Amino acid sequence: MRRTKNTSGYERRAYFRVQVRAVADRVLDQGIVNNREVMMIDQLELKNFTSFGDLNIDFSPKINVIIGENGTGKTHLLKAAYGLCAGASFFKSKPDLGKAELEAALTAKFLRLFMPLDNKLGKMHLHGAREHASLTAQFAEGQKVNAIFFNNSSELSIKDSQSYAKYRAEPVFIPTKEVLSLVKGMADETHDQKTVELIFDDGYVDLAKALTKSSDEDLDVRINQDPRLSSIVPQLVSLIGGRYQWENGGFCFQPGEYREKPSPKRTNSKSAQAYQDSTVTEFVAESGRQYSSSMTAEGFRKIGILHRLLSNGVLSPGSSGPLFWDEPESNMNPKLMKQLVQVLLELSRNGQQVIIGTHDYVLLKWLDLLSDKGAGDHVRYHSLYRKEGVGEVYIETTDEYDGVSKSAISNAFAELYDADVKRALG
């Protein structure tokens, strides 16, 4: 950079931060291009499974939104996709996993996710269907898994597992209810694990384990080294005015904020200061104030879950598997929705595939309004619906929000708006 007499030290430091960030972003983007194919689930096909007779869904590598009325199977779809992605953790713990072991592991995972009556696999078979139930996931580098079962099956039968062992990107599932305040009881060494599993399905149990995972690296150091975190984690902390920390077997809330501070490596040489980034971003806590997670708002705790998963590396854009989030808007103030959508978009820009199920009009509209195709954003809408007089669930997919015609959410808000106008007009 050519120095000019009128350039301030602040402007020079800001310039260099921009240049360093630009280089890091280029390197990061190249890494995402090279690795993205490993991380994504491309397609899901469900036949005669729960309420789905024959459903095919093509996922966007960026953001996917599953919408539909109650009972159309949004959560079932998310859990089915998550369950098929779970093979990554099976092979990670045992690379030489055989077919019989894989069948047993996937069967146990689906029984734990769906908790059917009598704990029987056949209870997840579409009622009245004569053919077998089939679940198929296709991943972006050609990996594939297909499993089938019948009404009387005791285990899933793997019919195709093409390169499935090579898919190692572990998914993350965030269920509807927040888990942060429940972890202390679920992780307590004196608890009865069988009792916990009677109450909570594996969506909750898996997340509790993920939240208690520790990180060997200091978060503030990672934030200053990784552009993906520096653009997201401070936003989450700003949203709720602090962060949740794992202490003494439970989560507590520490109020505070991220601030730029002079770097401890900063030299006193004025000439050198002009050519270095002399600040670092650090979390500054409000001294003497901590709260039990149960004393904080549930909407804040849901933001805290996302913060924690990014903090301990379970969720790592560009290297982790899909993020499945069921009703992120649940118990969250609509005022937070814009910032949450901005965070989700930022995650997707950094290589994180996001698949959410929602009933929320505000969330949908902010995704529509804030999505920037110039920044590479892509939001795909998948609308689940039933035809009149038919019990089977169908799907409509579009890459434009205005193209969603089977949306009970927008229809309900349009009806509300019309009623309000009619009242205003007397």
Short mmCIF file of C-alpha atoms in Angstrom, two decimals:
data_model
loop_
_atom_site.label_atom_id
_atom_site.label_comp_id
_atom_site.label_asym_id
_atom_site.label_seq_id
_atom_site.Cartn_x
_atom_site.Cartn_y
_atom_site.Cartn_z
CA MET A 1 0.00 0.00 0.00
CA ARG A 2 1.29 3.47 -0.85
CA ARG A 3 1.28 5.68 2.25
CA THR A 4 0.09 9.25 1.91
CA LYS A 5 0.71 12.13 4.21
CA ASN A 6 -3.00 12.49 5.06
CA THR A 7 -3.71 8.80 5.81
CA SER A 8 -4.46 8.27 9.50
CA GLY A 9 -3.14 5.30 11.48
CA TYR A 10 -6.71 4.11 11.94
CA GLU A 11 -7.35 4.20 8.20
CA ARG A 12 -4.11 2.32 7.49
CA ARG A 13 -4.95 -0.39 10.03
CA ALA A 14 -8.48 -0.65 8.65
CA TYR A 15 -7.08 -0.98 5.15
CA PHE A 16 -4.78 -3.81 6.14
CA ARG A 17 -7.57 -5.61 8.01
CA VAL A 18 -9.65 -5.47 4.81
CA GLN A 19 -6.75 -6.80 2.71
CA VAL A 20 -5.95 -9.63 5.12
CA ARG A 21 -9.65 -10.54 5.33
CA ALA A 22 -9.94 -10.50 1.54
CA VAL A 23 -7.00 -12.88 1.16
CA ALA A 24 -8.38 -15.15 3.90
CA ASP A 25 -11.79 -15.14 2.24
CA ARG A 26 -10.30 -16.12 -1.10
CA VAL A 27 -8.41 -18.99 0.49
CA LEU A 28 -11.51 -19.98 2.47
CA ASP A 29 -13.74 -19.84 -0.59
CA GLN A 30 -11.33 -22.06 -2.50
CA GLY A 31 -11.34 -24.53 0.36
CA ILE A 32 -15.12 -24.54 0.42
CA VAL A 33 -15.28 -25.17 -3.31
CA ASN A 34 -12.88 -28.10 -2.91
CA ASN A 35 -14.58 -29.56 0.16
CA ARG A 36 -18.23 -28.62 -0.21
CA GLU A 37 -19.06 -31.75 -2.17
CA VAL A 38 -18.09 -33.90 0.79
CA MET A 39 -20.33 -32.08 3.23
CA MET A 40 -23.72 -31.92 1.54
CA ILE A 41 -26.78 -34.11 1.25
CA ASP A 42 -28.07 -33.71 -2.29
CA GLN A 43 -31.25 -35.78 -2.40
CA LEU A 44 -33.65 -37.57 -0.12
CA GLU A 45 -36.21 -40.12 -1.27
CA LEU A 46 -38.86 -41.53 1.08
CA LYS A 47 -41.29 -44.25 0.00
CA ASN A 48 -44.07 -45.60 2.20
CA PHE A 49 -42.40 -44.06 5.23
CA THR A 50 -44.65 -42.53 7.95
CA SER A 51 -46.93 -40.15 5.97
CA PHE A 52 -44.86 -40.15 2.76
CA GLY A 53 -45.95 -42.40 -0.10
CA ASP A 54 -43.37 -41.30 -2.65
CA LEU A 55 -41.47 -38.13 -1.84
CA ASN A 56 -38.33 -36.86 -3.56
CA ILE A 57 -36.51 -33.75 -2.43
CA ASP A 58 -33.47 -32.08 -4.00
CA PHE A 59 -31.61 -30.00 -1.42
CA SER A 60 -29.80 -26.74 -2.05
CA PRO A 61 -26.17 -26.75 -0.84
CA LYS A 62 -26.99 -23.44 0.91
CA ILE A 63 -30.32 -22.93 2.75
CA ASN A 64 -33.41 -25.14 2.59
CA VAL A 65 -36.74 -24.26 4.18
CA ILE A 66 -39.35 -26.95 4.83
CA ILE A 67 -42.85 -25.53 5.28
CA GLY A 68 -46.29 -27.06 5.63
CA GLU A 69 -49.31 -27.41 7.90
CA ASN A 70 -49.16 -29.36 11.15
CA GLY A 71 -49.09 -33.08 10.48
CA THR A 72 -47.57 -32.88 7.01
CA GLY A 73 -44.29 -34.38 8.23
CA LYS A 74 -41.75 -31.55 8.44
CA THR A 75 -40.07 -33.01 11.52
CA HIS A 76 -40.22 -36.54 10.07
CA LEU A 77 -38.45 -35.32 6.94
CA LEU A 78 -35.71 -33.59 8.96
CA LYS A 79 -35.21 -36.63 11.20
CA ALA A 80 -35.11 -39.05 8.25
CA ALA A 81 -32.41 -36.99 6.51
CA TYR A 82 -30.48 -36.60 9.78
CA GLY A 83 -30.71 -40.31 10.50
CA LEU A 84 -29.28 -41.23 7.09
CA CYS A 85 -26.47 -38.69 7.56
CA ALA A 86 -25.65 -40.32 10.91
CA GLY A 87 -23.61 -42.99 9.13
CA ALA A 88 -20.76 -40.48 9.27
CA SER A 89 -20.44 -40.94 13.03
CA PHE A 90 -20.71 -44.74 12.76
CA PHE A 91 -17.82 -44.97 10.31
CA LYS A 92 -15.80 -42.36 12.16
CA SER A 93 -15.80 -44.51 15.29
CA LYS A 94 -15.34 -47.77 13.31
CA PRO A 95 -14.02 -47.34 9.74
CA ASP A 96 -14.32 -51.08 8.96
CA LEU A 97 -18.00 -51.26 9.92
CA GLY A 98 -19.63 -54.23 8.18
CA LYS A 99 -23.05 -54.37 6.52
CA ALA A 100 -24.74 -56.20 9.40
CA GLU A 101 -23.30 -53.74 11.91
CA LEU A 102 -24.40 -50.79 9.79
CA GLU A 103 -27.93 -52.19 9.54
CA ALA A 104 -28.10 -52.61 13.31
CA ALA A 105 -26.69 -49.12 13.93
CA LEU A 106 -29.09 -47.39 11.49
CA THR A 107 -32.04 -49.35 12.88
CA ALA A 108 -31.17 -48.26 16.43
CA LYS A 109 -30.77 -44.65 15.27
CA PHE A 110 -34.18 -44.52 13.57
CA LEU A 111 -35.90 -46.18 16.51
CA ARG A 112 -34.31 -43.65 18.84
CA LEU A 113 -35.18 -40.69 16.60
CA PHE A 114 -38.82 -41.61 15.98
CA MET A 115 -39.62 -43.66 19.12
CA PRO A 116 -42.49 -45.59 17.40
CA LEU A 117 -45.14 -47.49 19.35
CA ASP A 118 -43.81 -50.68 20.93
CA ASN A 119 -40.39 -49.64 19.61
CA LYS A 120 -41.18 -51.50 16.38
CA LEU A 121 -39.76 -50.51 13.02
CA GLY A 122 -42.98 -51.55 11.24
CA LYS A 123 -44.89 -48.77 13.01
CA MET A 124 -43.06 -46.30 10.73
CA HIS A 125 -44.43 -48.00 7.61
CA LEU A 126 -47.09 -45.97 5.75
CA HIS A 127 -50.48 -47.26 6.86
CA GLY A 128 -52.17 -49.30 4.13
CA ALA A 129 -49.12 -49.45 1.83
CA ARG A 130 -48.46 -52.87 0.37
CA GLU A 131 -44.88 -52.35 -0.74
CA HIS A 132 -41.85 -52.00 1.51
CA ALA A 133 -40.78 -48.69 3.01
CA SER A 134 -37.61 -47.24 1.48
CA LEU A 135 -35.26 -44.46 2.60
CA THR A 136 -32.55 -43.19 0.25
CA ALA A 137 -29.98 -40.43 0.67
CA GLN A 138 -27.68 -39.26 -2.11
CA PHE A 139 -24.64 -37.18 -1.19
CA ALA A 140 -22.87 -34.70 -3.40
CA GLU A 141 -19.79 -36.78 -4.23
CA GLY A 142 -21.80 -39.80 -5.26
CA GLN A 143 -22.05 -41.47 -1.84
CA LYS A 144 -25.38 -43.17 -1.39
CA VAL A 145 -27.34 -45.21 1.11
CA ASN A 146 -30.64 -47.01 0.61
CA ALA A 147 -32.42 -48.94 3.35
CA ILE A 148 -35.77 -50.74 3.26
CA PHE A 149 -38.10 -52.41 5.75
CA PHE A 150 -41.52 -54.12 5.88
CA ASN A 151 -44.35 -54.10 8.41
CA ASN A 152 -42.85 -57.05 10.24
CA SER A 153 -39.16 -56.10 9.89
CA SER A 154 -37.02 -56.05 13.00
CA GLU A 155 -34.14 -54.27 11.23
CA LEU A 156 -33.50 -52.03 8.28
CA SER A 157 -32.04 -53.86 5.30
CA ILE A 158 -29.27 -52.03 3.43
CA LYS A 159 -29.74 -52.45 -0.32
CA ASP A 160 -27.17 -49.89 -1.49
CA SER A 161 -24.31 -48.25 0.38
CA GLN A 162 -22.20 -46.93 -2.48
CA SER A 163 -19.12 -45.21 -0.99
CA TYR A 164 -21.24 -44.50 2.11
CA ALA A 165 -18.23 -45.10 4.37
CA LYS A 166 -16.48 -42.14 2.71
CA TYR A 167 -19.12 -39.68 3.92
CA ARG A 168 -17.56 -38.47 7.19
CA ALA A 169 -19.16 -35.05 7.72
CA GLU A 170 -21.18 -35.36 10.94
CA PRO A 171 -24.58 -33.62 10.92
CA VAL A 172 -26.10 -31.45 13.65
CA PHE A 173 -29.76 -31.60 14.65
CA ILE A 174 -31.40 -28.86 16.75
CA PRO A 175 -34.91 -29.91 17.87
CA THR A 176 -37.86 -27.61 18.52
CA LYS A 177 -37.42 -27.26 22.28
CA GLU A 178 -34.22 -25.75 23.62
CA VAL A 179 -31.74 -28.15 25.25
CA LEU A 180 -29.26 -25.83 26.96
CA SER A 181 -31.10 -25.82 30.31
CA LEU A 182 -31.73 -29.59 30.13
CA VAL A 183 -28.12 -30.65 29.63
CA LYS A 184 -27.23 -30.55 33.31
CA GLY A 185 -29.80 -33.25 34.10
CA MET A 186 -29.13 -35.25 30.95
CA ALA A 187 -25.36 -35.27 31.45
CA ASP A 188 -25.33 -35.87 35.21
CA GLU A 189 -23.29 -39.00 35.94
CA THR A 190 -25.81 -40.14 38.58
CA HIS A 191 -28.77 -40.17 36.20
CA ASP A 192 -30.37 -43.27 34.74
CA GLN A 193 -29.67 -43.18 30.99
CA LYS A 194 -32.66 -45.41 30.22
CA THR A 195 -34.99 -42.93 31.91
CA VAL A 196 -33.48 -40.07 29.90
CA GLU A 197 -34.02 -42.02 26.67
CA LEU A 198 -37.64 -42.72 27.61
CA ILE A 199 -38.23 -38.97 27.82
CA PHE A 200 -36.01 -37.63 25.03
CA ASP A 201 -35.47 -38.93 21.51
CA ASP A 202 -32.02 -38.93 19.94
CA GLY A 203 -32.49 -35.45 18.51
CA TYR A 204 -32.23 -34.16 22.08
CA VAL A 205 -29.72 -36.72 23.37
CA ASP A 206 -27.32 -36.17 20.45
CA LEU A 207 -27.48 -32.41 20.88
CA ALA A 208 -26.84 -32.64 24.62
CA LYS A 209 -23.67 -34.64 23.89
CA ALA A 210 -22.60 -32.12 21.26
CA LEU A 211 -23.11 -29.18 23.64
CA THR A 212 -20.93 -30.73 26.36
CA LYS A 213 -18.06 -31.39 23.97
CA SER A 214 -15.02 -29.33 24.94
CA SER A 215 -12.63 -27.53 22.63
CA ASP A 216 -8.86 -27.57 22.95
CA GLU A 217 -8.59 -24.12 21.39
CA ASP A 218 -9.38 -20.76 22.97
CA LEU A 219 -12.45 -19.30 21.28
CA ASP A 220 -11.12 -15.73 21.13
CA VAL A 221 -7.97 -16.98 19.40
CA ARG A 222 -10.06 -18.91 16.87
CA ILE A 223 -12.26 -15.86 16.23
CA ASN A 224 -9.21 -13.74 15.36
CA GLN A 225 -7.77 -16.45 13.12
CA ASP A 226 -10.90 -17.70 11.35
CA PRO A 227 -12.92 -15.18 9.28
CA ARG A 228 -15.92 -17.54 9.38
CA LEU A 229 -16.17 -17.22 13.17
CA SER A 230 -15.23 -13.54 13.40
CA SER A 231 -18.24 -12.63 11.29
CA ILE A 232 -20.75 -14.84 13.12
CA VAL A 233 -19.93 -15.44 16.80
CA PRO A 234 -19.86 -11.74 17.84
CA GLN A 235 -23.25 -11.30 16.12
CA LEU A 236 -24.76 -14.08 18.24
CA VAL A 237 -23.30 -12.61 21.45
CA SER A 238 -24.61 -9.17 20.52
CA LEU A 239 -28.08 -10.63 19.90
CA ILE A 240 -28.47 -11.87 23.48
CA GLY A 241 -26.04 -9.58 25.32
CA GLY A 242 -23.63 -12.32 26.42
CA ARG A 243 -22.67 -15.95 26.06
CA TYR A 244 -23.37 -19.31 27.68
CA GLN A 245 -20.49 -21.21 29.28
CA TRP A 246 -20.17 -24.79 30.52
CA GLU A 247 -19.21 -24.69 34.19
CA ASN A 248 -19.60 -27.16 37.06
CA GLY A 249 -21.69 -29.60 35.04
CA GLY A 250 -24.15 -27.04 33.67
CA PHE A 251 -24.52 -23.96 31.51
CA CYS A 252 -24.47 -20.45 32.94
CA PHE A 253 -25.00 -17.13 31.19
CA GLN A 254 -22.23 -14.54 31.28
CA PRO A 255 -23.32 -11.02 30.18
CA GLY A 256 -20.79 -9.21 28.03
CA GLU A 257 -19.82 -8.23 24.52
CA TYR A 258 -17.03 -8.51 21.96
CA ARG A 259 -14.74 -5.52 21.64
CA GLU A 260 -11.67 -4.62 19.66
CA LYS A 261 -8.62 -4.27 21.93
CA PRO A 262 -4.94 -3.51 21.30
CA SER A 263 -3.10 -6.66 20.29
CA PRO A 264 -0.68 -7.99 22.96
CA LYS A 265 1.81 -8.56 20.11
CA ARG A 266 1.68 -4.92 19.06
CA THR A 267 5.07 -3.25 18.85
CA ASN A 268 5.73 0.25 20.15
CA SER A 269 7.40 1.23 16.90
CA LYS A 270 5.18 3.78 15.19
CA SER A 271 6.50 2.89 11.75
CA ALA A 272 5.70 -0.77 12.35
CA GLN A 273 2.22 0.04 13.68
CA ALA A 274 1.29 1.56 10.35
CA TYR A 275 1.82 -1.81 8.65
CA GLN A 276 0.19 -4.23 11.06
CA ASP A 277 -3.25 -5.09 12.34
CA SER A 278 -2.84 -3.77 15.86
CA THR A 279 -6.18 -4.86 17.31
CA VAL A 280 -7.77 -8.16 18.31
CA THR A 281 -11.39 -9.03 19.05
CA GLU A 282 -12.02 -10.31 22.58
CA PHE A 283 -15.03 -11.10 24.73
CA VAL A 284 -15.33 -8.63 27.61
CA ALA A 285 -17.48 -9.93 30.47
CA GLU A 286 -19.48 -7.84 32.90
CA SER A 287 -17.71 -8.59 36.16
CA GLY A 288 -19.57 -10.22 39.02
CA ARG A 289 -22.63 -11.24 37.04
CA GLN A 290 -23.55 -14.78 36.03
CA TYR A 291 -26.91 -16.51 35.80
CA SER A 292 -28.17 -20.06 35.60
CA SER A 293 -29.25 -20.85 32.04
CA SER A 294 -32.75 -21.62 33.39
CA MET A 295 -33.04 -18.01 34.54
CA THR A 296 -32.64 -16.69 30.99
CA ALA A 297 -35.22 -16.48 28.20
CA GLU A 298 -35.80 -19.65 26.18
CA GLY A 299 -35.33 -17.70 22.94
CA PHE A 300 -31.90 -16.58 24.19
CA ARG A 301 -31.03 -20.18 25.05
CA LYS A 302 -31.77 -21.24 21.48
CA ILE A 303 -29.33 -18.61 20.21
CA GLY A 304 -26.93 -19.87 22.87
CA ILE A 305 -27.10 -23.39 21.40
CA LEU A 306 -25.89 -22.12 18.02
CA HIS A 307 -23.15 -20.09 19.72
CA ARG A 308 -21.97 -23.08 21.74
CA LEU A 309 -21.84 -25.41 18.72
CA LEU A 310 -19.72 -22.90 16.83
CA SER A 311 -17.56 -22.27 19.89
CA ASN A 312 -16.60 -25.90 20.50
CA GLY A 313 -16.20 -26.75 16.81
CA VAL A 314 -19.11 -29.21 16.52
CA LEU A 315 -20.53 -26.84 13.92
CA SER A 316 -17.73 -25.78 11.59
CA PRO A 317 -18.84 -24.16 8.32
CA GLY A 318 -17.06 -25.78 5.41
CA SER A 319 -16.24 -29.03 7.21
CA SER A 320 -19.27 -30.13 9.28
CA GLY A 321 -22.29 -31.95 7.87
CA PRO A 322 -25.74 -30.39 7.37
CA LEU A 323 -27.33 -28.30 10.11
CA PHE A 324 -30.91 -29.47 10.66
CA TRP A 325 -32.98 -27.05 12.75
CA ASP A 326 -36.63 -27.72 13.58
CA GLU A 327 -38.63 -24.52 14.14
CA PRO A 328 -35.82 -22.10 15.09
CA GLU A 329 -38.49 -19.45 15.72
CA SER A 330 -40.05 -21.41 18.59
CA ASN A 331 -40.23 -19.20 21.73
CA MET A 332 -38.11 -16.57 20.03
CA ASN A 333 -39.08 -12.91 19.92
CA PRO A 334 -39.83 -11.92 16.30
CA LYS A 335 -37.51 -8.95 16.87
CA LEU A 336 -34.55 -11.39 16.85
CA MET A 337 -35.59 -13.04 13.61
CA LYS A 338 -33.86 -10.61 11.24
CA GLN A 339 -30.49 -11.05 12.97
CA LEU A 340 -30.95 -14.82 13.14
CA VAL A 341 -31.59 -14.95 9.39
CA GLN A 342 -28.47 -12.85 8.81
CA VAL A 343 -26.46 -15.39 10.81
CA LEU A 344 -27.94 -18.33 8.87
CA LEU A 345 -27.09 -16.63 5.58
CA GLU A 346 -23.55 -15.95 6.79
CA LEU A 347 -23.18 -19.61 7.78
CA SER A 348 -24.30 -20.72 4.32
CA ARG A 349 -21.91 -18.27 2.65
CA ASN A 350 -19.08 -19.97 4.51
CA GLY A 351 -19.98 -23.46 3.34
CA GLN A 352 -22.59 -24.62 5.86
CA GLN A 353 -25.64 -26.41 4.44
CA VAL A 354 -28.73 -25.42 6.44
CA ILE A 355 -32.06 -27.30 6.44
CA ILE A 356 -34.82 -25.86 8.62
CA GLY A 357 -38.50 -26.57 9.22
CA THR A 358 -40.68 -23.60 10.10
CA HIS A 359 -44.19 -22.26 10.62
CA ASP A 360 -43.02 -18.65 10.88
CA TYR A 361 -43.97 -16.01 8.33
CA VAL A 362 -41.47 -13.49 9.73
CA LEU A 363 -38.59 -15.93 9.30
CA LEU A 364 -39.69 -16.74 5.75
CA LYS A 365 -39.99 -13.10 4.72
CA TRP A 366 -36.61 -12.12 6.18
CA LEU A 367 -35.01 -14.99 4.26
CA ASP A 368 -36.71 -13.67 1.14
CA LEU A 369 -35.76 -10.04 1.76
CA LEU A 370 -32.19 -10.51 3.00
CA SER A 371 -31.08 -13.19 0.56
CA ASP A 372 -28.52 -11.66 -1.81
CA LYS A 373 -27.82 -13.59 -4.99
CA GLY A 374 -24.87 -11.30 -5.62
CA ALA A 375 -23.29 -12.68 -2.45
CA GLY A 376 -23.97 -16.23 -3.60
CA ASP A 377 -27.05 -16.76 -1.42
CA HIS A 378 -29.50 -19.46 -2.39
CA VAL A 379 -32.69 -20.33 -0.52
CA ARG A 380 -34.80 -23.27 -1.68
CA TYR A 381 -38.37 -23.63 -0.39
CA HIS A 382 -39.96 -27.07 -0.01
CA SER A 383 -43.69 -26.96 0.71
CA LEU A 384 -45.40 -30.09 2.05
CA TYR A 385 -49.15 -30.44 1.44
CA ARG A 386 -52.01 -32.92 1.13
CA LYS A 387 -54.42 -33.07 -1.78
CA GLU A 388 -58.08 -32.90 -0.82
CA GLY A 389 -59.35 -36.32 0.21
CA VAL A 390 -55.87 -37.88 0.01
CA GLY A 391 -53.88 -38.77 3.13
CA GLU A 392 -50.53 -38.95 1.37
CA VAL A 393 -48.16 -35.96 1.61
CA TYR A 394 -46.80 -34.28 -1.53
CA ILE A 395 -44.06 -31.72 -2.02
CA GLU A 396 -43.64 -28.57 -4.09
CA THR A 397 -40.15 -27.09 -4.47
CA THR A 398 -39.15 -23.63 -5.72
CA ASP A 399 -36.09 -21.38 -5.59
CA GLU A 400 -38.23 -18.24 -5.30
CA TYR A 401 -40.41 -17.39 -2.30
CA ASP A 402 -43.02 -15.87 -4.63
CA GLY A 403 -43.23 -19.25 -6.33
CA VAL A 404 -44.53 -21.01 -3.22
CA SER A 405 -48.21 -21.66 -3.92
CA LYS A 406 -48.88 -24.36 -1.30
CA SER A 407 -48.04 -22.25 1.75
CA ALA A 408 -50.51 -22.35 4.63
CA ILE A 409 -48.33 -19.77 6.39
CA SER A 410 -48.66 -17.01 3.78
CA ASN A 411 -52.32 -17.90 3.23
CA ALA A 412 -53.04 -17.48 6.95
CA PHE A 413 -51.34 -14.08 7.03
CA ALA A 414 -53.17 -12.97 3.90
CA GLU A 415 -56.45 -13.96 5.54
CA LEU A 416 -55.49 -12.03 8.66
CA TYR A 417 -54.59 -8.97 6.60
CA ASP A 418 -57.89 -9.13 4.71
CA ALA A 419 -59.84 -9.38 7.97
CA ASP A 420 -57.99 -6.37 9.35
CA VAL A 421 -58.74 -4.32 6.22
CA LYS A 422 -62.42 -5.29 6.34
CA ARG A 423 -62.66 -4.16 9.96
CA ALA A 424 -60.92 -0.87 9.16
CA LEU A 425 -63.42 -0.25 6.35
CA GLY A 426 -66.35 -1.04 8.62
#
